[in-house]
Amino acid sequence: MSPLIRLIHADSTNCTSRLPVLFMGGLLLLLAGCSTPRPATIQIDSAQYQDAFNAALEATRRLGMPPLVRDRQGGLIETRPRVAGSLADPWRIDQASLGQAMNNTLKFQRRRVRIEFLPSDFMPENVTDKGPLSGPAVPGSEQDRLVDRQLYEGTLELRVWVITERAFRPGQRFNAWTRLGNSYTRDPVQADAISDDPSRDRSNWTPIARDPAYEQRIISRITSLMEQDSAD
């Protein structure tokens, strides 16, 4: 066998042997991309709960999303949604990448934040078909201490969820040539209210994905504010 033929045979053998490795590597990347990311979390002591709660409120305010729900007993904060920045807003720096900014430019999207304070060992109870109803927690009981984060003693986990929502209008009819020719169908059975404001946003918002990069940004803001308070 000539040296050239041996070289070609060796190269083909190496490529064939690498195929399973490349296939497994691509499969692992695909599975990693399809897995749902966990929420951004930090561990705090129950003695830091009030400081962490206040820091979370301040962090969301500075990001332009003031809280709508502030439940200190249940350990829950939900914010007002804010429209995501796009390429038309160069002063907005809340984009993780150019692709995200492009996506927000082509689609009308907004973010909504949910912050939870849960015991670090929290596990949801199994739902059974039959069983007695225990009712709400009695004030001062052990169950009340588990529910009320202000009375809980132990390690708490602060979780941040940032949900991206996309706007759409039901019944939209697209024009094949220009967006100015788009129109919307109207349900004749469902009449509009007489006092309905024509400038009101009639869009429906649908959650489409989470924003892990923005979750980490909020976690960093909360941690920084807590460190500033402890230094003062």
Short mmCIF file of C-alpha atoms in Angstrom, two decimals:
data_model
loop_
_atom_site.label_atom_id
_atom_site.label_comp_id
_atom_site.label_asym_id
_atom_site.label_seq_id
_atom_site.Cartn_x
_atom_site.Cartn_y
_atom_site.Cartn_z
CA MET A 1 0.00 0.00 0.00
CA SER A 2 1.40 3.39 -1.00
CA PRO A 3 2.01 6.09 1.66
CA LEU A 4 -0.72 8.27 0.14
CA ILE A 5 -3.32 5.50 0.36
CA ARG A 6 -2.28 4.71 3.95
CA LEU A 7 -2.65 8.40 4.86
CA ILE A 8 -6.13 8.61 3.35
CA HIS A 9 -7.15 5.38 5.08
CA ALA A 10 -5.87 6.67 8.45
CA ASP A 11 -7.73 9.97 8.07
CA SER A 12 -10.97 8.20 7.20
CA THR A 13 -10.56 5.88 10.19
CA ASN A 14 -9.98 8.81 12.55
CA CYS A 15 -13.03 10.67 11.22
CA THR A 16 -15.17 7.56 11.62
CA SER A 17 -13.99 7.05 15.20
CA ARG A 18 -14.75 10.68 16.05
CA LEU A 19 -18.34 10.54 14.81
CA PRO A 20 -19.80 8.95 18.00
CA VAL A 21 -17.93 11.49 20.15
CA LEU A 22 -19.22 14.41 18.09
CA PHE A 23 -22.73 12.99 18.15
CA MET A 24 -22.71 12.60 21.95
CA GLY A 25 -21.30 16.10 22.38
CA GLY A 26 -24.04 17.60 20.22
CA LEU A 27 -26.68 15.62 22.10
CA LEU A 28 -25.40 16.90 25.46
CA LEU A 29 -25.47 20.49 24.19
CA LEU A 30 -29.01 20.00 22.94
CA LEU A 31 -30.17 18.59 26.28
CA ALA A 32 -28.47 21.41 28.15
CA GLY A 33 -30.21 23.98 25.96
CA CYS A 34 -33.62 22.37 26.44
CA SER A 35 -33.38 22.13 30.23
CA THR A 36 -35.28 24.77 32.19
CA PRO A 37 -32.91 27.02 34.17
CA ARG A 38 -33.48 27.30 37.89
CA PRO A 39 -34.32 30.69 39.39
CA ALA A 40 -31.49 32.87 40.62
CA THR A 41 -31.16 32.33 44.37
CA ILE A 42 -29.15 33.43 47.38
CA GLN A 43 -29.14 32.07 50.92
CA ILE A 44 -29.81 34.45 53.82
CA ASP A 45 -30.32 34.05 57.54
CA SER A 46 -33.77 34.71 58.93
CA ALA A 47 -32.30 37.62 60.92
CA GLN A 48 -31.55 39.35 57.59
CA TYR A 49 -35.06 38.90 56.23
CA GLN A 50 -36.26 42.48 56.74
CA ASP A 51 -33.07 43.93 55.25
CA ALA A 52 -33.25 41.58 52.27
CA PHE A 53 -36.94 42.37 51.70
CA ASN A 54 -36.27 46.12 51.76
CA ALA A 55 -33.27 45.68 49.45
CA ALA A 56 -35.42 43.72 46.99
CA LEU A 57 -38.03 46.49 46.98
CA GLU A 58 -35.40 49.15 46.37
CA ALA A 59 -33.67 47.12 43.64
CA THR A 60 -36.86 46.70 41.63
CA ARG A 61 -37.73 50.39 42.03
CA ARG A 62 -34.34 51.45 40.66
CA LEU A 63 -34.87 49.17 37.68
CA GLY A 64 -38.13 50.93 36.86
CA MET A 65 -40.43 48.17 38.14
CA PRO A 66 -42.10 49.33 41.37
CA PRO A 67 -43.75 46.58 43.42
CA LEU A 68 -47.44 45.88 43.07
CA VAL A 69 -47.55 43.14 45.74
CA ARG A 70 -45.57 43.40 48.99
CA ASP A 71 -46.35 40.51 51.30
CA ARG A 72 -43.85 40.43 54.16
CA GLN A 73 -45.68 37.66 55.96
CA GLY A 74 -45.75 35.36 52.94
CA GLY A 75 -42.38 36.50 51.60
CA LEU A 76 -43.57 37.59 48.17
CA ILE A 77 -42.89 40.59 45.91
CA GLU A 78 -44.44 41.07 42.47
CA THR A 79 -43.62 44.11 40.39
CA ARG A 80 -45.28 46.24 37.78
CA PRO A 81 -44.24 45.10 34.29
CA ARG A 82 -41.88 47.26 32.26
CA VAL A 83 -41.48 47.31 28.50
CA ALA A 84 -38.12 45.84 27.49
CA GLY A 85 -35.60 48.11 25.82
CA SER A 86 -34.90 47.80 22.10
CA LEU A 87 -32.43 49.07 19.52
CA ALA A 88 -34.54 52.22 19.33
CA ASP A 89 -33.68 52.92 22.99
CA PRO A 90 -29.85 53.25 23.03
CA TRP A 91 -29.95 54.62 26.59
CA ARG A 92 -31.44 51.38 27.89
CA ILE A 93 -28.75 48.96 29.08
CA ASP A 94 -31.02 46.15 30.25
CA GLN A 95 -30.21 43.84 27.33
CA ALA A 96 -27.96 40.82 27.79
CA SER A 97 -26.93 40.64 24.13
CA LEU A 98 -27.46 42.18 20.72
CA GLY A 99 -29.74 39.29 19.81
CA GLN A 100 -32.00 40.03 22.77
CA ALA A 101 -32.17 43.70 21.81
CA MET A 102 -33.02 42.72 18.24
CA ASN A 103 -35.76 40.38 19.46
CA ASN A 104 -37.26 43.12 21.62
CA THR A 105 -37.17 45.46 18.62
CA LEU A 106 -39.03 43.09 16.32
CA LYS A 107 -41.49 42.01 19.02
CA PHE A 108 -43.28 44.15 21.61
CA GLN A 109 -42.15 42.57 24.89
CA ARG A 110 -42.00 43.41 28.57
CA ARG A 111 -40.59 41.95 31.78
CA ARG A 112 -42.29 41.08 35.03
CA VAL A 113 -40.44 40.22 38.25
CA ARG A 114 -41.45 37.87 41.05
CA ILE A 115 -39.30 37.53 44.19
CA GLU A 116 -39.92 34.77 46.74
CA PHE A 117 -38.54 34.12 50.22
CA LEU A 118 -38.79 30.42 51.10
CA PRO A 119 -37.22 28.15 53.72
CA SER A 120 -34.11 26.57 52.19
CA ASP A 121 -35.49 23.07 52.80
CA PHE A 122 -38.96 23.90 51.50
CA MET A 123 -40.75 21.12 49.65
CA PRO A 124 -44.36 21.44 48.44
CA GLU A 125 -46.78 19.03 50.06
CA ASN A 126 -48.20 16.17 48.04
CA VAL A 127 -51.80 16.80 47.03
CA THR A 128 -54.11 13.92 47.95
CA ASP A 129 -57.61 13.27 46.68
CA LYS A 130 -59.05 12.73 50.14
CA GLY A 131 -58.16 14.12 53.52
CA PRO A 132 -59.35 16.47 56.24
CA LEU A 133 -59.13 20.19 55.66
CA SER A 134 -56.88 21.69 58.32
CA GLY A 135 -57.83 25.29 57.54
CA PRO A 136 -55.58 28.33 57.91
CA ALA A 137 -52.67 28.44 60.30
CA VAL A 138 -53.67 29.40 63.85
CA PRO A 139 -51.80 32.53 65.01
CA GLY A 140 -48.89 31.59 67.24
CA SER A 141 -48.88 27.92 66.20
CA GLU A 142 -45.95 26.03 64.72
CA GLN A 143 -47.63 26.05 61.32
CA ASP A 144 -47.96 29.82 61.53
CA ARG A 145 -44.23 30.10 62.15
CA LEU A 146 -43.59 28.14 58.96
CA VAL A 147 -45.94 30.38 56.97
CA ASP A 148 -44.97 33.77 58.43
CA ARG A 149 -41.48 34.64 57.18
CA GLN A 150 -41.17 37.30 59.89
CA LEU A 151 -41.40 34.60 62.59
CA TYR A 152 -39.42 31.90 60.79
CA GLU A 153 -36.07 30.91 62.28
CA GLY A 154 -33.49 29.33 60.02
CA THR A 155 -32.05 29.77 56.56
CA LEU A 156 -34.17 31.42 53.88
CA GLU A 157 -33.72 31.21 50.13
CA LEU A 158 -34.36 34.32 48.06
CA ARG A 159 -35.56 33.39 44.58
CA VAL A 160 -35.88 35.79 41.65
CA TRP A 161 -38.02 35.06 38.61
CA VAL A 162 -38.01 37.37 35.58
CA ILE A 163 -40.69 36.48 33.05
CA THR A 164 -40.67 37.89 29.51
CA GLU A 165 -44.14 38.53 28.10
CA ARG A 166 -45.04 39.23 24.48
CA ALA A 167 -47.97 41.33 23.30
CA PHE A 168 -50.35 40.24 20.61
CA ARG A 169 -53.72 41.37 19.28
CA PRO A 170 -56.36 38.70 18.65
CA GLY A 171 -57.85 38.71 15.18
CA GLN A 172 -55.00 40.53 13.48
CA ARG A 173 -55.05 40.39 9.68
CA PHE A 174 -51.67 40.99 8.06
CA ASN A 175 -51.28 42.81 4.78
CA ALA A 176 -48.99 41.16 2.24
CA TRP A 177 -47.35 44.44 1.21
CA THR A 178 -47.15 46.86 4.12
CA ARG A 179 -47.81 46.96 7.86
CA LEU A 180 -49.96 50.06 7.34
CA GLY A 181 -52.51 47.82 5.68
CA ASN A 182 -52.90 45.53 8.70
CA SER A 183 -56.36 45.36 10.21
CA TYR A 184 -58.23 43.55 12.98
CA THR A 185 -61.41 41.57 12.97
CA ARG A 186 -64.26 42.70 15.19
CA ASP A 187 -66.66 40.43 17.02
CA PRO A 188 -70.16 41.80 16.28
CA VAL A 189 -71.61 39.96 19.27
CA GLN A 190 -69.21 41.62 21.72
CA ALA A 191 -69.91 45.33 21.39
CA ASP A 192 -67.40 47.87 22.64
CA ALA A 193 -68.28 49.94 25.66
CA ILE A 194 -69.46 53.48 24.93
CA SER A 195 -66.89 55.00 27.26
CA ASP A 196 -64.09 52.82 25.91
CA ASP A 197 -60.94 54.85 25.27
CA PRO A 198 -59.76 54.29 21.66
CA SER A 199 -56.15 54.90 22.72
CA ARG A 200 -56.26 52.09 25.30
CA ASP A 201 -53.83 49.25 24.68
CA ARG A 202 -55.90 46.26 23.58
CA SER A 203 -52.99 43.85 23.50
CA ASN A 204 -52.94 40.56 25.34
CA TRP A 205 -49.72 39.56 27.07
CA THR A 206 -48.48 35.98 27.02
CA PRO A 207 -45.47 34.66 29.00
CA ILE A 208 -42.96 33.22 26.56
CA ALA A 209 -39.67 32.72 28.44
CA ARG A 210 -37.54 33.55 31.44
CA ASP A 211 -34.65 35.99 31.45
CA PRO A 212 -31.83 34.41 33.52
CA ALA A 213 -29.42 37.28 32.78
CA TYR A 214 -31.86 39.82 34.23
CA GLU A 215 -32.43 37.57 37.24
CA GLN A 216 -28.71 37.64 37.97
CA ARG A 217 -28.73 41.43 37.58
CA ILE A 218 -31.44 41.77 40.24
CA ILE A 219 -29.63 39.35 42.57
CA SER A 220 -26.46 41.45 42.23
CA ARG A 221 -28.42 44.64 42.99
CA ILE A 222 -29.99 43.11 46.10
CA THR A 223 -26.65 41.79 47.36
CA SER A 224 -24.98 45.16 46.78
CA LEU A 225 -27.72 47.05 48.64
CA MET A 226 -27.52 44.64 51.58
CA GLU A 227 -23.75 45.08 51.76
CA GLN A 228 -24.14 48.87 51.74
CA ASP A 229 -26.68 48.74 54.56
CA SER A 230 -24.45 46.49 56.67
CA ALA A 231 -21.47 48.80 56.08
CA ASP A 232 -23.45 51.83 57.23
#
